[in-house]
Coordinates of C-alpha atoms in Angstrom, one line a residue:
Chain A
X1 CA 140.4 -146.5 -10.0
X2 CA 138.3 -144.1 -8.6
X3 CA 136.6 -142.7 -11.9
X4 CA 136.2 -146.5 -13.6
X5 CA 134.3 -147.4 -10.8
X6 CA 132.2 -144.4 -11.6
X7 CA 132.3 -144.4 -15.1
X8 CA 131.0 -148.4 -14.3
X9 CA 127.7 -146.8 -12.0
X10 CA 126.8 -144.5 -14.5
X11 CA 126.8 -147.0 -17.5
X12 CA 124.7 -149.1 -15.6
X13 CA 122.5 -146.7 -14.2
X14 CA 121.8 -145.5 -17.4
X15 CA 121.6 -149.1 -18.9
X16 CA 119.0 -149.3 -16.4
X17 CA 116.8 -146.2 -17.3
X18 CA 116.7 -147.7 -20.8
X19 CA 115.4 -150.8 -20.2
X20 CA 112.6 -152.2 -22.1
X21 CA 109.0 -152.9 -20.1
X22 CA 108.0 -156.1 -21.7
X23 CA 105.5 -155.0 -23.5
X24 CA 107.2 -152.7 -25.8
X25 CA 105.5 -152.1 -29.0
X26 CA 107.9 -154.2 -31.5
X27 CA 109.2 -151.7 -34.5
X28 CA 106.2 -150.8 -36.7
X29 CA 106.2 -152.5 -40.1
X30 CA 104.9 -150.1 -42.9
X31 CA 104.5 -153.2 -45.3
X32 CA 100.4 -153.0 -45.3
X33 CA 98.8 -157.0 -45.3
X34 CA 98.4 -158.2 -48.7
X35 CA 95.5 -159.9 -50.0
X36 CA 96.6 -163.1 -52.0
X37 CA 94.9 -162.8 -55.3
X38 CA 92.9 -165.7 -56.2
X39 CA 94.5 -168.5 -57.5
X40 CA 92.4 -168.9 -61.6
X41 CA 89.9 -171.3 -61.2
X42 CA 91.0 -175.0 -62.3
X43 CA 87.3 -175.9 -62.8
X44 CA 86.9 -180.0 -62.7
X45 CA 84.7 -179.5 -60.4
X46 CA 80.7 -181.2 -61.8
X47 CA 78.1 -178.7 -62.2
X48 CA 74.8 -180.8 -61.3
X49 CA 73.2 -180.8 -64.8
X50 CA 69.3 -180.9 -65.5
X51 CA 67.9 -184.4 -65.0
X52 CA 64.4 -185.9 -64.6
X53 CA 62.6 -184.2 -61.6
X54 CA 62.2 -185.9 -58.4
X55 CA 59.2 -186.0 -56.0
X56 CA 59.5 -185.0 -52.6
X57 CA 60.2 -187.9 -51.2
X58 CA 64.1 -187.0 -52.5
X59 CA 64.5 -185.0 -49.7
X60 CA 63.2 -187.1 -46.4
X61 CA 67.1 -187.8 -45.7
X62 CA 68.2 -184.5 -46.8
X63 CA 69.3 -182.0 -45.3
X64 CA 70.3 -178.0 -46.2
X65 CA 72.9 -176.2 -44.0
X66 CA 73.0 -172.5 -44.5
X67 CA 72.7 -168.9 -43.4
X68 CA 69.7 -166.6 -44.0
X69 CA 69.7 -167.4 -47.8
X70 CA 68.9 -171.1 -47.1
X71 CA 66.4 -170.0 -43.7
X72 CA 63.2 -169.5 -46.8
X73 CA 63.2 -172.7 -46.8
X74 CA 61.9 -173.0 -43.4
X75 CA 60.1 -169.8 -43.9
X76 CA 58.0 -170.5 -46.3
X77 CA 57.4 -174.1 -45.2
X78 CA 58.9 -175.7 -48.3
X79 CA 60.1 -179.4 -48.5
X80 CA 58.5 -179.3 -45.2
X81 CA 60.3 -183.5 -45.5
X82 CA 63.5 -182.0 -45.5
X83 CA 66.0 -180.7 -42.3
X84 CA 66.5 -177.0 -42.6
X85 CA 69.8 -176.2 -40.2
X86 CA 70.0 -172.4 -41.2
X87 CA 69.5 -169.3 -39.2
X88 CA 70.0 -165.4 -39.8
X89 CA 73.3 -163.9 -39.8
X90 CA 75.0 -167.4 -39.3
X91 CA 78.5 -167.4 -40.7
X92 CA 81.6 -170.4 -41.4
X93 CA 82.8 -169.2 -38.2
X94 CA 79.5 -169.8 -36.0
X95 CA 78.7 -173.3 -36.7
X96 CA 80.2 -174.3 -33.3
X97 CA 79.4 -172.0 -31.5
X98 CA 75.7 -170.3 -32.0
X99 CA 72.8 -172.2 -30.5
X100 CA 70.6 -171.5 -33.2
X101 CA 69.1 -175.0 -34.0
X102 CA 66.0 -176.1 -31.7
X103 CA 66.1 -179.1 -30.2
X104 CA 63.8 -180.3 -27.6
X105 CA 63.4 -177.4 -25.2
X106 CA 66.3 -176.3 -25.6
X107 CA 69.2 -174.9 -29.3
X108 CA 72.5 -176.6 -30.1
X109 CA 75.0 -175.7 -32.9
X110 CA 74.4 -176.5 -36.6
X111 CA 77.7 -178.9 -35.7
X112 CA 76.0 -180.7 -32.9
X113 CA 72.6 -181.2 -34.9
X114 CA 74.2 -182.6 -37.8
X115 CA 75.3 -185.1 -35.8
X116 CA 71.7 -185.9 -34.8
X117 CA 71.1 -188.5 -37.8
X118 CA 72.4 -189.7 -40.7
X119 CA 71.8 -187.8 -44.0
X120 CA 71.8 -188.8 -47.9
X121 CA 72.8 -185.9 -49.6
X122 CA 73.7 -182.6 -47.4
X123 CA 73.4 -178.9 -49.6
X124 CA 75.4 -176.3 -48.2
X125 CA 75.4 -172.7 -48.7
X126 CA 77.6 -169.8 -46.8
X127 CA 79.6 -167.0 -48.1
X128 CA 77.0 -163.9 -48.5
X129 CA 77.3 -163.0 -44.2
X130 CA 81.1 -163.3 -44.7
X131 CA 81.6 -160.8 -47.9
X132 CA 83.5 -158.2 -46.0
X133 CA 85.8 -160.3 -44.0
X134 CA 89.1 -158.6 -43.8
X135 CA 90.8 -161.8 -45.0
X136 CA 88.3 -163.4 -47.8
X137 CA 90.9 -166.3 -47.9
X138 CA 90.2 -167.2 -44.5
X139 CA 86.6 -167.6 -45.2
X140 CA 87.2 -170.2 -47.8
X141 CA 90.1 -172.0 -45.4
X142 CA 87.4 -172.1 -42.4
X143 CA 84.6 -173.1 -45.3
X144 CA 87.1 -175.9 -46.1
X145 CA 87.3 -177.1 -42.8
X146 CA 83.8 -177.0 -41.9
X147 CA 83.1 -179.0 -45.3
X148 CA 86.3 -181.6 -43.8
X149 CA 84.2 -182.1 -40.8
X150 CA 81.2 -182.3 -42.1
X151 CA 81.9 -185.4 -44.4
X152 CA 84.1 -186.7 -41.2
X153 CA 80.2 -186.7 -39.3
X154 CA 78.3 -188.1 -42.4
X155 CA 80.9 -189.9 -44.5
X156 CA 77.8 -191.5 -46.7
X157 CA 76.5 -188.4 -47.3
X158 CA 76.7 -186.3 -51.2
X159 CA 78.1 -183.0 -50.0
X160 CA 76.2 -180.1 -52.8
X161 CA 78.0 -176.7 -52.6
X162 CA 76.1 -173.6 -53.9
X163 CA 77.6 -170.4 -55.4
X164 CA 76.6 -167.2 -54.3
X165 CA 73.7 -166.0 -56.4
X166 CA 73.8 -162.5 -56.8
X167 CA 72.3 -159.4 -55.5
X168 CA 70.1 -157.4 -57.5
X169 CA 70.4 -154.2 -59.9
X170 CA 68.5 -152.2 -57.2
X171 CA 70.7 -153.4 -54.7
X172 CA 73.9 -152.7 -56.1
X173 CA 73.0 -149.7 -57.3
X174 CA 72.8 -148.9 -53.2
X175 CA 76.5 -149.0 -52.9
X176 CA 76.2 -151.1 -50.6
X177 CA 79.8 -152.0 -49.1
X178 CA 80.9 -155.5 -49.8
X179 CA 77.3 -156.2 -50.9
X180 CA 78.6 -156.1 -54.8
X181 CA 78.8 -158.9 -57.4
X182 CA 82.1 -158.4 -58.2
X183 CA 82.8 -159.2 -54.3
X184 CA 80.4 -162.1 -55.1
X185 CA 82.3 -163.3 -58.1
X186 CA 85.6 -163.4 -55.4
X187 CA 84.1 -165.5 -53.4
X188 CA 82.6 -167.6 -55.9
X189 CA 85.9 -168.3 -57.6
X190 CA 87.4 -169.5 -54.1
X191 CA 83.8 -171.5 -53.7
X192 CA 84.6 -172.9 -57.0
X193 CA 88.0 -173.9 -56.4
X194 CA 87.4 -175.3 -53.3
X195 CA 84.6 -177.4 -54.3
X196 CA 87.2 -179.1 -57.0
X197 CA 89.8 -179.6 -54.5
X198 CA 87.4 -181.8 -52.2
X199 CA 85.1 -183.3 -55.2
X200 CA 81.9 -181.7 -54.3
X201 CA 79.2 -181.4 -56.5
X202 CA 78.1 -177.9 -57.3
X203 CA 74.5 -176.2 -57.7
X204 CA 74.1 -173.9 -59.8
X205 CA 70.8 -172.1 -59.1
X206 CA 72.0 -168.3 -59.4
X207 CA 71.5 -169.9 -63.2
X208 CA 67.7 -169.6 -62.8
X209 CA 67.7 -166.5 -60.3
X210 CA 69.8 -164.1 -62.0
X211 CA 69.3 -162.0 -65.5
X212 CA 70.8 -161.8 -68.4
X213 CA 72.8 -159.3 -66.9
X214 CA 73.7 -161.1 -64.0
X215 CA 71.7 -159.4 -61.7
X216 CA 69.3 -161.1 -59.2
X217 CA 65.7 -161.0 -61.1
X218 CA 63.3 -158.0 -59.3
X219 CA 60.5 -160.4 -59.1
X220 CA 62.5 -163.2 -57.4
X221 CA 62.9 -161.0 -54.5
X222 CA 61.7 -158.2 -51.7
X223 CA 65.1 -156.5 -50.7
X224 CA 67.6 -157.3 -53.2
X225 CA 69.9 -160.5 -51.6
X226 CA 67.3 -162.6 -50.4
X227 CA 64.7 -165.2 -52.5
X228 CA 61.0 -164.1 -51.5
X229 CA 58.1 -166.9 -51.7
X230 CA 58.6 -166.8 -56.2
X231 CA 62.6 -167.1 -55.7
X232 CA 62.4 -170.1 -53.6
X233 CA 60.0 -171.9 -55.5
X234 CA 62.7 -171.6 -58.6
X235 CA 65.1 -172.8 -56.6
X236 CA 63.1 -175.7 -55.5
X237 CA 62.3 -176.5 -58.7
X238 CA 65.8 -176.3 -59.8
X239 CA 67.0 -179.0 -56.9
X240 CA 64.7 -181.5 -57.8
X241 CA 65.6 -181.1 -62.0
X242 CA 69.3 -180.9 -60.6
X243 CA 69.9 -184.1 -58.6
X244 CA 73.3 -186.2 -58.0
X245 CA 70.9 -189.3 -58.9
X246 CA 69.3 -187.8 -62.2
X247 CA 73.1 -187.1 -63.2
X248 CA 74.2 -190.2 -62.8
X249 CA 71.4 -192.3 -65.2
Chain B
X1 CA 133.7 -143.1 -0.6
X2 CA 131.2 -140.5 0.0
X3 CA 131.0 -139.8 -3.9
X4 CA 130.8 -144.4 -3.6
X5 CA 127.8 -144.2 -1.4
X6 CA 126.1 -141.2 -3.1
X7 CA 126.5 -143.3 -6.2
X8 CA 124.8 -146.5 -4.6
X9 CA 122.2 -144.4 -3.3
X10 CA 121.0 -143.1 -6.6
X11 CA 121.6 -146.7 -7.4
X12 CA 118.9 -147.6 -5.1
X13 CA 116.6 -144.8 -6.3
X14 CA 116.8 -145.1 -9.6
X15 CA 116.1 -149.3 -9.6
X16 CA 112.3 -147.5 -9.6
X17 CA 113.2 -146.8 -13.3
X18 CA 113.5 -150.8 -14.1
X19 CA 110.0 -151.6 -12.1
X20 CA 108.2 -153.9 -14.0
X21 CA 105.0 -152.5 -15.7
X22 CA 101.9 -153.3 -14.6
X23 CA 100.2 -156.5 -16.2
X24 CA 96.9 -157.4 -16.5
X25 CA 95.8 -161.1 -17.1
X26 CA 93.5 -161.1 -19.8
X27 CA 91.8 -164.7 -18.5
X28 CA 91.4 -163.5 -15.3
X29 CA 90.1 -160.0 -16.8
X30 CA 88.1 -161.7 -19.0
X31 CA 86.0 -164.3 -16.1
X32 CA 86.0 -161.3 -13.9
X33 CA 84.1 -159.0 -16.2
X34 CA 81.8 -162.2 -16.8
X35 CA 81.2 -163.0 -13.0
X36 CA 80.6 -158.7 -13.0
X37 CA 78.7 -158.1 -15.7
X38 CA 75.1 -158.1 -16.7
X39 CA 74.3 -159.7 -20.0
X40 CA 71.4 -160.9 -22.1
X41 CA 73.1 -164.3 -23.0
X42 CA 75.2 -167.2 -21.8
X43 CA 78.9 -167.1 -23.3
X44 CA 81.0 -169.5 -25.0
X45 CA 84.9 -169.8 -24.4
X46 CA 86.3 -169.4 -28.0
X47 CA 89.4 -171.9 -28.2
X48 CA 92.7 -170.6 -30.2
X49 CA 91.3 -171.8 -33.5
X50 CA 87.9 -170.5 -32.9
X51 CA 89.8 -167.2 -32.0
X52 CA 92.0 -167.0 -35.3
X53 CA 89.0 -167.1 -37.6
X54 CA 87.4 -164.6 -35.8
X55 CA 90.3 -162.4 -35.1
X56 CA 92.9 -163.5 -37.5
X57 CA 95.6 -161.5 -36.6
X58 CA 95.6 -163.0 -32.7
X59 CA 98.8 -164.1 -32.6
X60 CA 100.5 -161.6 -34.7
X61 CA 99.2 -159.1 -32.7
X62 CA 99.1 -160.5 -29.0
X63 CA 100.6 -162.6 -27.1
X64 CA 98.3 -163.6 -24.5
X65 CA 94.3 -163.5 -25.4
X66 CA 90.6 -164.5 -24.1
X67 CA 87.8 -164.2 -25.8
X68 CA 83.7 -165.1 -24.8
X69 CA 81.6 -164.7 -27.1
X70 CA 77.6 -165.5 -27.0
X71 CA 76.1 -168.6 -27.9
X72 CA 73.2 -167.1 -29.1
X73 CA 72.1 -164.6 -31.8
X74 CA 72.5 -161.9 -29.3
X75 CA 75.8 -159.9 -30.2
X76 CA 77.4 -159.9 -26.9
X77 CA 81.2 -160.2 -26.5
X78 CA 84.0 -159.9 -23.8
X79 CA 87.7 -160.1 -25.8
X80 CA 90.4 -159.2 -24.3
X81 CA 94.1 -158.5 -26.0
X82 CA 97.4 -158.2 -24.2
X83 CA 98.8 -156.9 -26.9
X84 CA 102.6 -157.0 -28.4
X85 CA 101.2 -154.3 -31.1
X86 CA 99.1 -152.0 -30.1
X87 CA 98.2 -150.5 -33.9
X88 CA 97.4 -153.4 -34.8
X89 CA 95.5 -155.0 -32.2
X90 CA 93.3 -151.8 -32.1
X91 CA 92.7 -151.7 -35.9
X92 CA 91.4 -156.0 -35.1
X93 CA 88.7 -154.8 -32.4
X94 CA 87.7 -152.3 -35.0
X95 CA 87.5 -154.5 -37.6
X96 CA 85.7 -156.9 -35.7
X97 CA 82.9 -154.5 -33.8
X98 CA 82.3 -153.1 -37.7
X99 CA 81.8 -156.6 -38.7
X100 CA 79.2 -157.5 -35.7
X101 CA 77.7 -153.9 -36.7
X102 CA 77.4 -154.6 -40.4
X103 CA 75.9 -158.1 -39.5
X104 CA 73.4 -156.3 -37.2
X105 CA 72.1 -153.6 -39.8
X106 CA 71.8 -156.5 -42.0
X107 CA 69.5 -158.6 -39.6
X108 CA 69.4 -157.1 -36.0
X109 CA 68.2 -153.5 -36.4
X110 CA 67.3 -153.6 -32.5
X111 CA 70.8 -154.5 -31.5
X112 CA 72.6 -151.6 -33.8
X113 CA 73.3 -149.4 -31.2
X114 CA 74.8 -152.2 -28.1
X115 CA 77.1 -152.6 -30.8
X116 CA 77.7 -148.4 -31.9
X117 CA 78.1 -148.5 -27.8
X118 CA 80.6 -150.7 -27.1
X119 CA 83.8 -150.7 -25.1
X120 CA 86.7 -150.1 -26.6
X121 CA 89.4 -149.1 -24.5
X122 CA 93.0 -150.0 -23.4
X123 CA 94.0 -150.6 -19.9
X124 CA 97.6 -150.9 -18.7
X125 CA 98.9 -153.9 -21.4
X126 CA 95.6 -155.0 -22.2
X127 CA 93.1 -153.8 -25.3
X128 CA 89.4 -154.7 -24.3
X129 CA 86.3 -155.3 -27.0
X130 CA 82.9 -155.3 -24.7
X131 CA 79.8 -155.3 -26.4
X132 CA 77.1 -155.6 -23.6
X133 CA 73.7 -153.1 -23.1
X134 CA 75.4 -151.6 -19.6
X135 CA 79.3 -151.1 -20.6
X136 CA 79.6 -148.9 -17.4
X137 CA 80.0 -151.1 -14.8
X138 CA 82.3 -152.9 -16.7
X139 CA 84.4 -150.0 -17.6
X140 CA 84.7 -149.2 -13.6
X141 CA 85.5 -153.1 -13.6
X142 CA 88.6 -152.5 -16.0
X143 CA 89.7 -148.9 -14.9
X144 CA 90.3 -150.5 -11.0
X145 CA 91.9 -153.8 -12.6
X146 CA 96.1 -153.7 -11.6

């Protein structure tokens, strides 16, 4: 009786010793995390095509959400008529939470500006700070949603989605990581097919801004990604020869 | 029954072997580093979906989470990860700081080395990303958390 009682104590002791402290590492998978391949673009999705230009008056109750790419605008004081919610470095993920928009004495969020007034037709341009994401597909989910609560603030609003344009020669030749156009053309294919999903209308300026090559043009800009003063005023030209309105006559 | 009460004496003594380890709470780690810190900027509490899309594998990789991050353009963060894999968790706070550094080379020259600087560390259950111009203090804040 004597030795079951013992043989009992020492299981238990040594069932004791090999507990678990709860936060035990669970077994290491060696199954690295896949990157979904893009789905092949299904493209319905309507390229704004070149229409009679509009005056400036177009863009009084318009507005252009973006990151530094879009910021020019403000920069260079063009469509001074227009609402420029765009700052440096902004990403998908920062609209609701970076104070980056002035307003009074004081910055909100993109989120809470756009919420300021109501706008006719709203362009929208993000992808370029969020190229080396771990997970590109979770940019274009979190794109998705932002575009979801966008029209959910300003149902009467035209939602315009831009592409990535590309960088230039110069640039890629830098080796710059995730700074490539074939990362570019990624994204752009999830842009693409997210745009046809929702219906949104789709601006295609890298049309004007990039060679025959594909490259950004040298003259279009100082440091390879961005538009100087010459880009922008292409692109300006392009939005007001591109417009929902000159489409639909 | 001497060999009885030898046994439940080691009994006793080796009960040390099932202590539960020590935990740290990573909201309470998280407001006390912001009550102790110094920063440049006022903080935003990210909520779980704000979280995933900045740290995507949260949930796979932790079970319990908080996360500030600045409401400004100054890169300034206090995330803290009571990790359920260590790996992995370490590999996200890697990720993430070489993000925050990338965006900073890109735009914020002057904020590059904050970022090359910053806290990386693991404390009892917890893994810590603090991005902040005096890391110090805070790193004496997490070595005498229990």
């Amino acid at each position: 009786m004597k030795k079951i009682i013992w043989i009992i104590l020492i299981l238990f002791l040594c069932s004791a010793c090999t507990m678990q402290p709860k936060t035990q590492l669970p077994e290491p998978t060696s199954e690295p995390i896949e990157t979904p391949a893009p789905t092949p673009i299904i493209n319905t999705t309507i390229p704004l095509q070149e229409s009679t230009a509009v005056d400036d008056s177009y863009f009084d109750d318009v507005v252009f959400v973006g990151d530094s790419r879009t910021l020019g605008l403000l920069d260079f004081n063009l469509l001074s008529n227009s609402t420029v919610l765009a700052s440096l470095s902004l990403s998908v993920n920062d609209l609701d939470i970076k104070k980056v928009i002035p307003h009074g004495t004081e910055n909100i969020t993109v989120m809470e500006a756009l919420k300021e007034k109501p706008y006719r037709v709203i362009y929208i341009n993000f992808g370029f700070n969020e190229l080396g994401w771990s997970y590109p597909e979770l940019f274009i989910e979190k794109y998705g949603k932002i575009i979801d609560e966008i029209k959910a603030i300003q149902p009467q609003a035209t939602i315009i989605i831009s592409p990535l344009f590309h960088v230039s020669k110069r640039h890629e030749q830098k080796n710059v990581k995730y700074e490539n156009n074939a990362n570019i053309d990624l994204y752009n294919e999830m842009i693409l097919n997210m745009a046809t999903e929702k219906n949104l209308l789709v601006l295609n300026v890298h049309e004007v801004v990039e060679d025959e090559e594909g490259y950004l043009i040298s003259d279009y800009t100082e440091d390879g990604t961005h538009l100087d003063i010459h880009g922008y005023q292409i692109w300006v030209e392009y939005i007001k020869t591109h417009t929902m309105e000159g489409n639909q006559q | 029954m001497k060999r009885l009460l030898l046994a439940l004496a080691l009994l006793i003594l080796m009960s040390g072997c099932t202590a539960p380890t020590k935990t740290i709470n990573p909201e309470e780690a998280a407001s006390l580093i912001l009550e102790k810190g110094t920063f440049e900027t006022t903080f935003l509490k990210l909520d779980e979906d704000q979280i995933a899309g900045i740290y995507p594998e949260a949930k796979e990789v932790s079970d319990r989470f908080a996360v500030y991050e600045s409401d400004s353009l100054e890169f300034e963060v206090i995330a803290v990860f009571s990790f359920t894999d260590e790996n992995k968790a370490q590999t996200m706070l890697e990720n993430r700081k070489e993000s925050l550094l990338r965006e900073a080379q890109n735009y914020f020259p002057e904020q590059v080395s904050r970022i090359e600087n910053a806290l990386l560390i693991k404390k009892e259950n917890c893994l810590f990303l603090i991005i902040a111009d005096d890391t110090q203090v805070i790193e004496n804040l997490i070595n005498d958390m229990k």
